[in-house]
Amino acid sequence: MKSKEKILIIDFGAQYSQLITRRVREAHVYSEIHSSNITLEEVIKMNPSGIILSGGPMSVYDLGSPQISQEILKLGIPILGICYGHQLICKAFGGEVEPARDREYGKTILRITGESRLFENVIKSSIVWMSHGDYLTKLPDGFKVIGQSDHSPFCVISNEEKNIFGVQFHPEVVHSVEGRKIINNFVHGICQCIGDWTPKNFIDDSIERIKNTVGKSKVICALSGGVDSTVAAVLVKKAIGENLISIHIDTGLMRKNESEKIGKMFDEKLDLNHIHIDASERFLKNLAGVIDPEKKRKIIGNTFIEVFEEEAKKHGDSKFLVQGTLYPDIIESIPVKGVSATIKTHHNVGGLPEKMNLKLIEPFRELFKDEVRSVGRELNIPEEFIERHPFPGPGLAVRVIGEVTKDKLDILRDADDIFINEIKGAVLYNQIWQAFAVLLPIQSVGVMGDSRTYDFVLALRAVNSVDGMTADWFKFENNFLEVVSNKIISKVRGINRVVYDVSSKPPSTIEWE
């Protein structure tokens, strides 16, 4: 049975909205983000167990600042407002918000001053993370103060009778020591959720939905070789058996010998009996002369669909295409909030053509990467596959910066292979979320032997993350980077300089394009 429990997160442009979603899901309760444009009717239809109002970059009194329907606040659904959401609650119920004389940004001490279910088993004084320029100066009607900080006298407010709470700090970030406990108290103690959002329940529900959607039709699955599409294929096969047709397209944009290696794993370990299509010349021809990364993604997305639809015609009643699209793909490709921007188009989201004959099945479009891995483990997929680093849908096309050619791809493949093998040799692979090499569109002067060279610069990238929404660069030992650099320069013709990317996400993205 599908869980009826759901926490609705209404987003006002916060940089931490995805973290709120994650924290709720970590409490085994399903949650999803919706824009502040959401209507009363949509909320009623959704029937959430609770609502969380996110933070945001604006003042609640700014012209054009995102607001919320007053009627939503009066539905009797438990509400937790965070930062901007806290101030919206104050404004809605007759309180006052003003610019703070002393802005709070970073760590501060929260002192609990009142009793509340929100603070069940929460220590009386703890570090929390602040990020605000406005603060409450008058308590809203029917509310009491239950927490304070040095610069926020109304840091936490509550109306216990109406189950409405507001916190000026960000409980969703790791810097707020008791933050997860506070969110758990809201989700379980106040919203009365039992917490049945588990991989097993997700699988059972997905199988039922896939069967009802597909019927007896054939379904084509796009097997890229990554974790997401592979777990999706195993899940769909569990639902419809031999009506699944798994296809792996060698785009010519894969890593060194990758298509051959994963093909064996698909058939020998996962019993997918996949069809292998070599379309490398077609992809490279379509990408010739293209530099803009968004155009690359759209070309690759269109070419994928063309190939799949051609293959579908060979299988009579094929009507559906399975893809391993994830929630972060949706978030980054399609703005979910009125003030956000599209960061980049994922080929399996915004890169698809507007008209295509196959209908999409995307069982993981509401999941994060680590949740997909949990589903994969529940499906008994080998750990060696589950722990594979993420690989972008457009493949090496977005790791060759600028025009993509076979020569550049071959150079990058060899360099990337050395980098990954050295990481595995140093037993670091499972400590890193994602590692890869990027071939830059610049050349630099070097000396090899007694000769002058003018070859490409290679960037190495390795990051740690939980869900791909934020990431920190991995701190290799200097001697490791030295060994890798020397091996790449000495063994890969066409590269004479190696650099290491030490930027985090944000402000950078994990991939370069």
Short mmCIF file of C-alpha atoms in Angstrom, two decimals, residues 1-437:
data_model
loop_
_atom_site.label_atom_id
_atom_site.label_comp_id
_atom_site.label_asym_id
_atom_site.label_seq_id
_atom_site.Cartn_x
_atom_site.Cartn_y
_atom_site.Cartn_z
CA MET A 1 0.00 0.00 0.00
CA LYS A 2 1.16 3.50 -0.78
CA SER A 3 1.73 5.66 2.29
CA LYS A 4 -0.87 8.36 2.80
CA GLU A 5 1.61 10.33 4.88
CA LYS A 6 3.12 13.31 3.14
CA ILE A 7 4.82 16.49 4.30
CA LEU A 8 4.36 19.39 1.90
CA ILE A 9 7.30 21.79 1.70
CA ILE A 10 6.30 25.18 0.32
CA ASP A 11 9.35 26.86 -1.15
CA PHE A 12 9.98 30.60 -1.01
CA GLY A 13 13.31 30.55 -2.82
CA ALA A 14 15.45 29.01 -0.07
CA GLN A 15 18.87 27.57 -0.78
CA TYR A 16 18.13 24.82 1.75
CA SER A 17 14.71 23.59 0.57
CA GLN A 18 16.10 20.30 -0.75
CA LEU A 19 17.71 19.71 2.64
CA ILE A 20 14.34 20.08 4.35
CA THR A 21 12.98 17.43 1.99
CA ARG A 22 15.84 15.12 2.82
CA ARG A 23 15.51 15.53 6.58
CA VAL A 24 11.83 14.63 6.44
CA ARG A 25 12.53 11.58 4.29
CA GLU A 26 15.27 10.53 6.69
CA ALA A 27 12.47 10.36 9.24
CA HIS A 28 10.85 7.80 6.86
CA VAL A 29 8.07 10.16 5.81
CA TYR A 30 7.54 11.11 2.18
CA SER A 31 7.93 14.80 1.37
CA GLU A 32 7.98 16.94 -1.73
CA ILE A 33 8.64 20.57 -2.65
CA HIS A 34 6.09 22.86 -4.25
CA SER A 35 6.30 26.50 -5.26
CA SER A 36 4.82 29.24 -3.11
CA ASN A 37 2.37 29.63 -6.00
CA ILE A 38 0.55 26.50 -4.83
CA THR A 39 -3.18 27.08 -4.48
CA LEU A 40 -5.52 26.26 -1.63
CA GLU A 41 -7.30 23.72 -3.85
CA GLU A 42 -4.01 21.96 -4.66
CA VAL A 43 -3.10 21.71 -0.98
CA ILE A 44 -6.53 20.32 -0.09
CA LYS A 45 -6.27 17.73 -2.88
CA MET A 46 -2.78 16.74 -1.70
CA ASN A 47 -4.06 16.31 1.87
CA PRO A 48 -0.63 16.56 3.54
CA SER A 49 -0.01 15.44 7.11
CA GLY A 50 1.94 18.63 7.69
CA ILE A 51 3.30 21.71 5.93
CA ILE A 52 6.78 23.24 6.22
CA LEU A 53 7.31 26.80 4.99
CA SER A 54 10.89 27.25 3.79
CA GLY A 55 13.29 30.13 4.17
CA GLY A 56 13.89 32.65 1.40
CA PRO A 57 16.19 35.50 0.33
CA MET A 58 13.64 38.34 0.49
CA SER A 59 11.84 40.31 3.18
CA VAL A 60 8.18 39.45 3.74
CA TYR A 61 7.43 43.15 3.14
CA ASP A 62 9.40 43.48 -0.13
CA LEU A 63 7.39 44.37 -3.21
CA GLY A 64 6.93 41.16 -5.17
CA SER A 65 8.12 38.90 -2.35
CA PRO A 66 6.52 35.42 -2.38
CA GLN A 67 3.50 35.11 -0.12
CA ILE A 68 1.06 32.36 0.82
CA SER A 69 -2.71 32.07 0.79
CA GLN A 70 -4.02 32.90 4.26
CA GLU A 71 -6.56 30.11 3.83
CA ILE A 72 -3.79 27.50 3.69
CA LEU A 73 -2.69 28.55 7.18
CA LYS A 74 -6.25 28.03 8.43
CA LEU A 75 -6.78 24.46 7.18
CA GLY A 76 -5.95 22.94 10.55
CA ILE A 77 -2.89 21.17 9.11
CA PRO A 78 0.23 21.36 11.37
CA ILE A 79 2.64 24.01 10.09
CA LEU A 80 6.32 24.68 10.73
CA GLY A 81 7.78 27.93 9.38
CA ILE A 82 11.56 28.20 8.92
CA CYS A 83 13.26 31.62 8.74
CA TYR A 84 11.23 33.41 6.02
CA GLY A 85 8.39 30.98 6.71
CA HIS A 86 8.62 31.89 10.40
CA GLN A 87 8.25 35.57 9.49
CA LEU A 88 5.30 34.85 7.16
CA ILE A 89 3.48 33.17 10.05
CA CYS A 90 4.18 36.20 12.22
CA LYS A 91 2.84 38.60 9.59
CA ALA A 92 -0.24 36.45 8.89
CA PHE A 93 -1.32 36.34 12.53
CA GLY A 94 -0.85 39.99 13.44
CA GLY A 95 2.78 40.09 14.55
CA GLU A 96 5.46 42.43 13.24
CA VAL A 97 8.70 41.86 11.34
CA GLU A 98 11.40 44.50 10.99
CA PRO A 99 14.97 44.76 9.66
CA ALA A 100 17.38 43.58 12.35
CA ARG A 101 19.91 46.00 13.73
CA ASP A 102 22.32 43.07 14.14
CA ARG A 103 22.00 40.52 11.35
CA GLU A 104 22.51 36.93 12.41
CA TYR A 105 24.48 34.77 10.02
CA GLY A 106 26.23 31.57 10.99
CA LYS A 107 26.27 29.71 14.28
CA THR A 108 24.53 31.05 17.37
CA ILE A 109 23.09 29.62 20.58
CA LEU A 110 19.41 28.74 20.87
CA ARG A 111 18.05 28.84 24.42
CA ILE A 112 14.79 26.98 24.99
CA THR A 113 12.55 29.09 27.22
CA GLY A 114 9.20 27.30 27.03
CA GLU A 115 7.63 23.86 26.94
CA SER A 116 6.60 22.45 23.56
CA ARG A 117 6.21 19.16 21.72
CA LEU A 118 8.61 20.64 19.17
CA PHE A 119 11.38 20.40 21.77
CA GLU A 120 10.76 16.87 23.03
CA ASN A 121 14.17 15.49 24.18
CA VAL A 122 15.96 18.57 22.78
CA ILE A 123 18.68 19.99 25.02
CA LYS A 124 17.97 23.42 26.54
CA SER A 125 20.93 25.19 24.93
CA SER A 126 22.40 24.24 21.56
CA ILE A 127 24.10 25.62 18.45
CA VAL A 128 21.83 26.53 15.54
CA TRP A 129 22.47 28.03 12.11
CA MET A 130 21.11 31.50 11.40
CA SER A 131 20.82 33.34 8.09
CA HIS A 132 18.51 36.35 8.27
CA GLY A 133 18.35 40.13 8.08
CA ASP A 134 14.81 40.58 9.46
CA TYR A 135 13.42 39.43 12.78
CA LEU A 136 10.20 39.41 14.79
CA THR A 137 9.56 42.46 16.95
CA LYS A 138 5.96 41.76 18.00
CA LEU A 139 4.51 38.36 18.87
CA PRO A 140 1.58 37.29 16.66
CA ASP A 141 -1.83 36.78 18.27
CA GLY A 142 -2.28 33.43 20.01
CA PHE A 143 1.43 32.58 20.02
CA LYS A 144 3.99 32.25 22.78
CA VAL A 145 7.78 32.47 22.77
CA ILE A 146 9.48 29.13 23.42
CA GLY A 147 13.05 29.89 22.25
CA GLN A 148 15.43 32.84 22.06
CA SER A 149 18.90 33.76 20.79
CA ASP A 150 21.03 36.81 21.57
CA HIS A 151 19.63 38.81 18.66
CA SER A 152 16.24 37.11 18.20
CA PRO A 153 13.94 37.54 21.20
CA PHE A 154 11.18 35.67 19.31
CA CYS A 155 13.47 33.02 17.81
CA VAL A 156 10.95 30.18 18.22
CA ILE A 157 7.21 30.72 18.56
CA SER A 158 4.30 28.32 18.88
CA ASN A 159 0.56 28.10 18.92
CA GLU A 160 0.19 24.66 20.44
CA GLU A 161 -3.58 24.63 20.03
CA LYS A 162 -3.43 25.27 16.27
CA ASN A 163 -0.22 23.23 15.79
CA ILE A 164 1.58 26.16 14.17
CA PHE A 165 5.27 26.72 14.90
CA GLY A 166 7.96 29.08 13.66
CA VAL A 167 11.74 28.96 14.01
CA GLN A 168 14.10 31.74 12.95
CA PHE A 169 17.04 29.35 12.45
CA HIS A 170 17.57 26.50 9.96
CA PRO A 171 17.04 23.11 11.64
CA GLU A 172 17.62 21.30 8.31
CA VAL A 173 21.36 22.08 8.09
CA VAL A 174 23.95 19.97 9.88
CA HIS A 175 25.26 23.01 11.78
CA SER A 176 22.05 23.06 13.84
CA VAL A 177 23.02 20.38 16.34
CA GLU A 178 19.49 19.44 17.44
CA GLY A 179 17.89 20.27 14.08
CA ARG A 180 17.05 16.74 12.97
CA LYS A 181 15.49 16.03 16.34
CA ILE A 182 13.31 19.14 16.01
CA ILE A 183 12.18 18.15 12.49
CA ASN A 184 11.48 14.60 13.72
CA ASN A 185 9.40 16.01 16.57
CA PHE A 186 7.35 18.02 14.11
CA VAL A 187 6.88 15.14 11.66
CA HIS A 188 6.21 12.37 14.18
CA GLY A 189 5.08 14.08 17.37
CA ILE A 190 3.01 16.94 15.96
CA CYS A 191 1.94 15.64 12.51
CA GLN A 192 1.47 12.13 13.96
CA CYS A 193 3.24 10.41 11.04
CA ILE A 194 4.20 6.80 11.74
CA GLY A 195 7.04 6.81 9.16
CA ASP A 196 6.41 4.09 6.56
CA TRP A 197 8.41 5.65 3.72
CA THR A 198 10.84 2.73 3.26
CA PRO A 199 12.60 1.15 0.26
CA LYS A 200 10.42 -1.98 0.53
CA ASN A 201 7.18 0.00 0.58
CA PHE A 202 8.43 2.14 -2.29
CA ILE A 203 9.19 -0.99 -4.34
CA ASP A 204 5.79 -2.57 -3.62
CA ASP A 205 3.97 0.63 -4.53
CA SER A 206 6.07 1.16 -7.69
CA ILE A 207 5.46 -2.38 -8.93
CA GLU A 208 1.70 -1.89 -8.51
CA ARG A 209 1.74 1.47 -10.32
CA ILE A 210 3.93 0.18 -13.18
CA LYS A 211 1.67 -2.83 -13.72
CA ASN A 212 -1.43 -0.62 -13.80
CA THR A 213 0.21 1.85 -16.17
CA VAL A 214 1.77 -0.59 -18.61
CA GLY A 215 -0.73 -3.41 -18.80
CA LYS A 216 0.52 -5.94 -21.36
CA SER A 217 2.52 -3.45 -23.44
CA LYS A 218 6.20 -3.85 -24.10
CA VAL A 219 8.46 -1.41 -22.25
CA ILE A 220 11.87 -0.24 -23.41
CA CYS A 221 14.43 0.65 -20.78
CA ALA A 222 17.33 2.95 -21.52
CA LEU A 223 20.32 1.33 -19.81
CA SER A 224 23.08 3.91 -19.56
CA GLY A 225 25.23 1.78 -17.26
CA GLY A 226 24.73 4.03 -14.27
CA VAL A 227 23.14 3.13 -10.94
CA ASP A 228 19.82 4.89 -11.60
CA SER A 229 18.89 3.32 -14.93
CA THR A 230 20.11 -0.10 -13.80
CA VAL A 231 18.05 -0.11 -10.60
CA ALA A 232 15.09 1.18 -12.63
CA ALA A 233 15.46 -1.72 -15.08
CA VAL A 234 15.57 -4.33 -12.31
CA LEU A 235 12.54 -2.76 -10.64
CA VAL A 236 10.49 -2.64 -13.85
CA LYS A 237 11.45 -6.21 -14.76
CA LYS A 238 10.21 -7.29 -11.34
CA ALA A 239 6.89 -5.68 -12.26
CA ILE A 240 6.39 -6.84 -15.86
CA GLY A 241 8.91 -9.64 -16.44
CA GLU A 242 9.80 -10.44 -20.05
CA ASN A 243 7.80 -7.49 -21.39
CA LEU A 244 10.80 -5.34 -20.48
CA ILE A 245 13.22 -4.76 -23.36
CA SER A 246 16.51 -3.41 -21.99
CA ILE A 247 18.65 -1.53 -24.45
CA HIS A 248 22.12 -0.13 -23.98
CA ILE A 249 23.25 2.42 -26.56
CA ASP A 250 26.96 2.88 -27.00
CA THR A 251 26.98 6.59 -27.74
CA GLY A 252 30.73 6.79 -28.17
CA LEU A 253 30.62 8.99 -25.07
CA MET A 254 31.23 6.23 -22.53
CA ARG A 255 34.32 5.70 -20.40
CA LYS A 256 37.12 3.33 -21.42
CA ASN A 257 35.77 -0.15 -22.31
CA GLU A 258 32.65 0.66 -20.30
CA SER A 259 29.97 -0.58 -22.68
CA GLU A 260 31.61 -4.00 -22.87
CA LYS A 261 32.07 -4.30 -19.09
CA ILE A 262 28.59 -3.25 -18.09
CA GLY A 263 27.02 -5.35 -20.84
CA LYS A 264 28.39 -8.49 -19.21
CA MET A 265 27.11 -7.39 -15.83
CA PHE A 266 23.63 -6.65 -17.19
CA ASP A 267 23.25 -10.16 -18.54
CA GLU A 268 25.35 -12.33 -16.23
CA LYS A 269 24.50 -10.77 -12.85
CA LEU A 270 21.19 -8.97 -13.37
CA ASP A 271 19.55 -11.23 -15.98
CA LEU A 272 18.46 -8.27 -18.12
CA ASN A 273 19.32 -9.87 -21.49
CA HIS A 274 19.91 -6.47 -22.98
CA ILE A 275 20.18 -5.38 -26.60
CA HIS A 276 23.42 -3.60 -27.50
CA ILE A 277 23.32 -0.82 -30.11
CA ASP A 278 26.45 0.93 -31.34
CA ALA A 279 25.32 4.42 -32.33
CA SER A 280 28.62 6.15 -31.63
CA GLU A 281 29.11 7.50 -35.18
CA ARG A 282 25.60 8.93 -35.20
CA PHE A 283 26.05 10.78 -31.91
CA LEU A 284 29.44 12.17 -32.85
CA LYS A 285 28.15 13.31 -36.22
CA ASN A 286 25.24 15.15 -34.56
CA LEU A 287 27.60 16.79 -32.06
CA ALA A 288 30.12 17.95 -34.65
CA GLY A 289 30.92 21.64 -34.27
CA VAL A 290 28.69 22.11 -31.19
CA ILE A 291 30.26 23.99 -28.27
CA ASP A 292 27.35 25.17 -26.13
CA PRO A 293 26.68 22.63 -23.33
CA GLU A 294 22.90 23.10 -23.41
CA LYS A 295 22.86 22.36 -27.15
CA LYS A 296 24.99 19.26 -26.52
CA ARG A 297 22.50 17.97 -23.96
CA LYS A 298 19.51 18.59 -26.20
CA ILE A 299 21.20 16.96 -29.21
CA ILE A 300 22.08 13.92 -27.12
CA GLY A 301 18.55 13.74 -25.68
CA ASN A 302 16.99 13.95 -29.12
CA THR A 303 19.36 11.38 -30.58
CA PHE A 304 18.63 8.99 -27.71
CA ILE A 305 14.93 9.18 -28.38
CA GLU A 306 15.39 8.75 -32.13
CA VAL A 307 17.38 5.57 -31.60
CA PHE A 308 14.97 4.20 -29.02
CA GLU A 309 11.91 4.91 -31.12
CA GLU A 310 13.54 3.18 -34.09
CA GLU A 311 14.22 0.17 -31.90
CA ALA A 312 10.68 0.28 -30.45
CA LYS A 313 9.20 -0.18 -33.93
CA LYS A 314 10.94 -3.55 -34.06
CA HIS A 315 8.98 -4.68 -31.00
CA GLY A 316 5.40 -4.09 -32.08
CA ASP A 317 3.48 -2.82 -29.08
CA SER A 318 6.26 -0.94 -27.28
CA LYS A 319 4.68 2.20 -25.86
CA PHE A 320 6.83 3.15 -22.88
CA LEU A 321 10.38 4.25 -22.17
CA VAL A 322 11.94 3.76 -18.71
CA GLN A 323 14.51 6.30 -17.51
CA GLY A 324 16.39 6.71 -14.23
CA THR A 325 15.54 10.39 -13.77
CA LEU A 326 16.12 11.60 -10.18
CA TYR A 327 14.57 14.34 -8.07
CA PRO A 328 17.71 16.55 -8.26
CA ASP A 329 17.50 16.27 -12.09
CA ILE A 330 13.98 17.67 -11.91
CA ILE A 331 14.95 20.38 -9.42
CA GLU A 332 17.94 21.58 -11.45
CA SER A 333 16.21 21.37 -14.83
CA ILE A 334 12.76 22.72 -14.06
CA PRO A 335 12.35 25.53 -11.51
CA VAL A 336 10.09 24.41 -8.68
CA LYS A 337 9.93 27.84 -7.11
CA GLY A 338 8.93 31.18 -8.52
CA VAL A 339 12.29 32.84 -7.92
CA SER A 340 14.65 30.05 -8.94
CA ALA A 341 16.54 29.56 -12.18
CA THR A 342 17.25 26.50 -14.30
CA ILE A 343 20.81 25.47 -13.47
CA LYS A 344 21.28 23.06 -16.35
CA THR A 345 19.14 20.85 -18.54
CA HIS A 346 19.47 17.14 -17.89
CA HIS A 347 19.17 15.21 -21.13
CA ASN A 348 16.55 12.95 -19.57
CA VAL A 349 14.45 15.92 -18.41
CA GLY A 350 14.70 19.09 -20.47
CA GLY A 351 16.78 17.46 -23.19
CA LEU A 352 13.95 15.32 -24.52
CA PRO A 353 12.08 16.37 -27.64
CA GLU A 354 8.62 17.88 -27.08
CA LYS A 355 7.00 15.25 -29.27
CA MET A 356 7.93 11.61 -28.97
CA ASN A 357 5.98 8.43 -29.49
CA LEU A 358 7.11 6.68 -26.30
CA LYS A 359 5.52 7.57 -22.97
CA LEU A 360 7.94 8.01 -20.08
CA ILE A 361 8.11 5.85 -16.96
CA GLU A 362 10.39 7.46 -14.38
CA PRO A 363 10.03 5.51 -11.13
CA PHE A 364 12.75 7.51 -9.36
CA ARG A 365 11.81 11.07 -10.32
CA GLU A 366 10.88 11.69 -6.67
CA LEU A 367 14.01 10.09 -5.18
CA PHE A 368 17.54 11.20 -4.35
CA LYS A 369 20.60 9.18 -5.35
CA ASP A 370 21.14 7.56 -1.96
CA GLU A 371 17.46 6.56 -1.86
CA VAL A 372 17.86 4.83 -5.24
CA ARG A 373 20.86 2.97 -3.84
CA SER A 374 18.73 1.83 -0.89
CA VAL A 375 16.09 0.57 -3.34
CA GLY A 376 18.83 -1.23 -5.28
CA ARG A 377 20.03 -2.99 -2.15
CA GLU A 378 16.47 -4.04 -1.34
CA LEU A 379 16.32 -5.52 -4.87
CA ASN A 380 19.55 -7.46 -4.15
CA ILE A 381 21.60 -5.73 -6.85
CA PRO A 382 25.33 -6.43 -6.23
CA GLU A 383 27.09 -3.86 -4.08
CA GLU A 384 29.82 -3.38 -6.68
CA PHE A 385 27.16 -1.93 -8.96
CA ILE A 386 25.28 0.02 -6.30
CA GLU A 387 28.43 1.89 -5.25
CA ARG A 388 29.35 3.02 -8.77
CA HIS A 389 29.99 6.74 -8.99
CA PRO A 390 27.32 8.82 -10.76
CA PHE A 391 27.84 9.29 -14.48
CA PRO A 392 26.03 12.02 -16.43
CA GLY A 393 23.45 11.04 -19.04
CA PRO A 394 25.32 12.93 -21.80
CA GLY A 395 28.47 11.04 -20.79
CA LEU A 396 31.87 12.40 -21.70
CA ALA A 397 30.29 14.98 -24.00
CA VAL A 398 29.98 17.28 -20.99
CA ARG A 399 33.49 16.44 -19.79
CA VAL A 400 35.08 17.46 -23.07
CA ILE A 401 34.64 21.20 -22.75
CA GLY A 402 33.92 22.70 -26.15
CA GLU A 403 33.57 20.70 -29.36
CA VAL A 404 33.45 16.93 -28.95
CA THR A 405 35.64 14.83 -31.25
CA LYS A 406 36.69 11.19 -31.16
CA ASP A 407 40.35 12.16 -30.65
CA LYS A 408 39.50 14.29 -27.62
CA LEU A 409 37.26 11.56 -26.22
CA ASP A 410 40.03 8.98 -26.55
CA ILE A 411 42.47 11.26 -24.73
CA LEU A 412 39.96 11.85 -21.95
CA ARG A 413 39.07 8.15 -21.68
CA ASP A 414 42.70 7.16 -21.12
CA ALA A 415 43.32 9.91 -18.57
CA ASP A 416 40.08 9.23 -16.69
CA ASP A 417 40.88 5.51 -16.57
CA ILE A 418 44.24 6.20 -14.92
CA PHE A 419 42.64 8.54 -12.37
CA ILE A 420 39.88 6.10 -11.37
CA ASN A 421 42.22 3.10 -11.20
CA GLU A 422 44.60 5.02 -8.93
CA ILE A 423 41.66 5.93 -6.68
CA LYS A 424 40.62 2.28 -6.49
CA GLY A 425 44.22 1.21 -5.88
CA ALA A 426 44.42 3.61 -2.94
CA VAL A 427 41.13 2.18 -1.57
CA LEU A 428 39.47 5.59 -1.83
CA TYR A 429 36.72 4.84 -4.34
CA ASN A 430 33.93 4.22 -1.82
CA GLN A 431 34.98 7.26 0.21
CA ILE A 432 34.28 9.54 -2.76
CA TRP A 433 30.82 10.41 -4.13
CA GLN A 434 32.07 11.11 -7.65
CA ALA A 435 35.44 11.39 -9.36
CA PHE A 436 36.28 12.10 -12.98
CA ALA A 437 38.52 13.98 -15.39
#
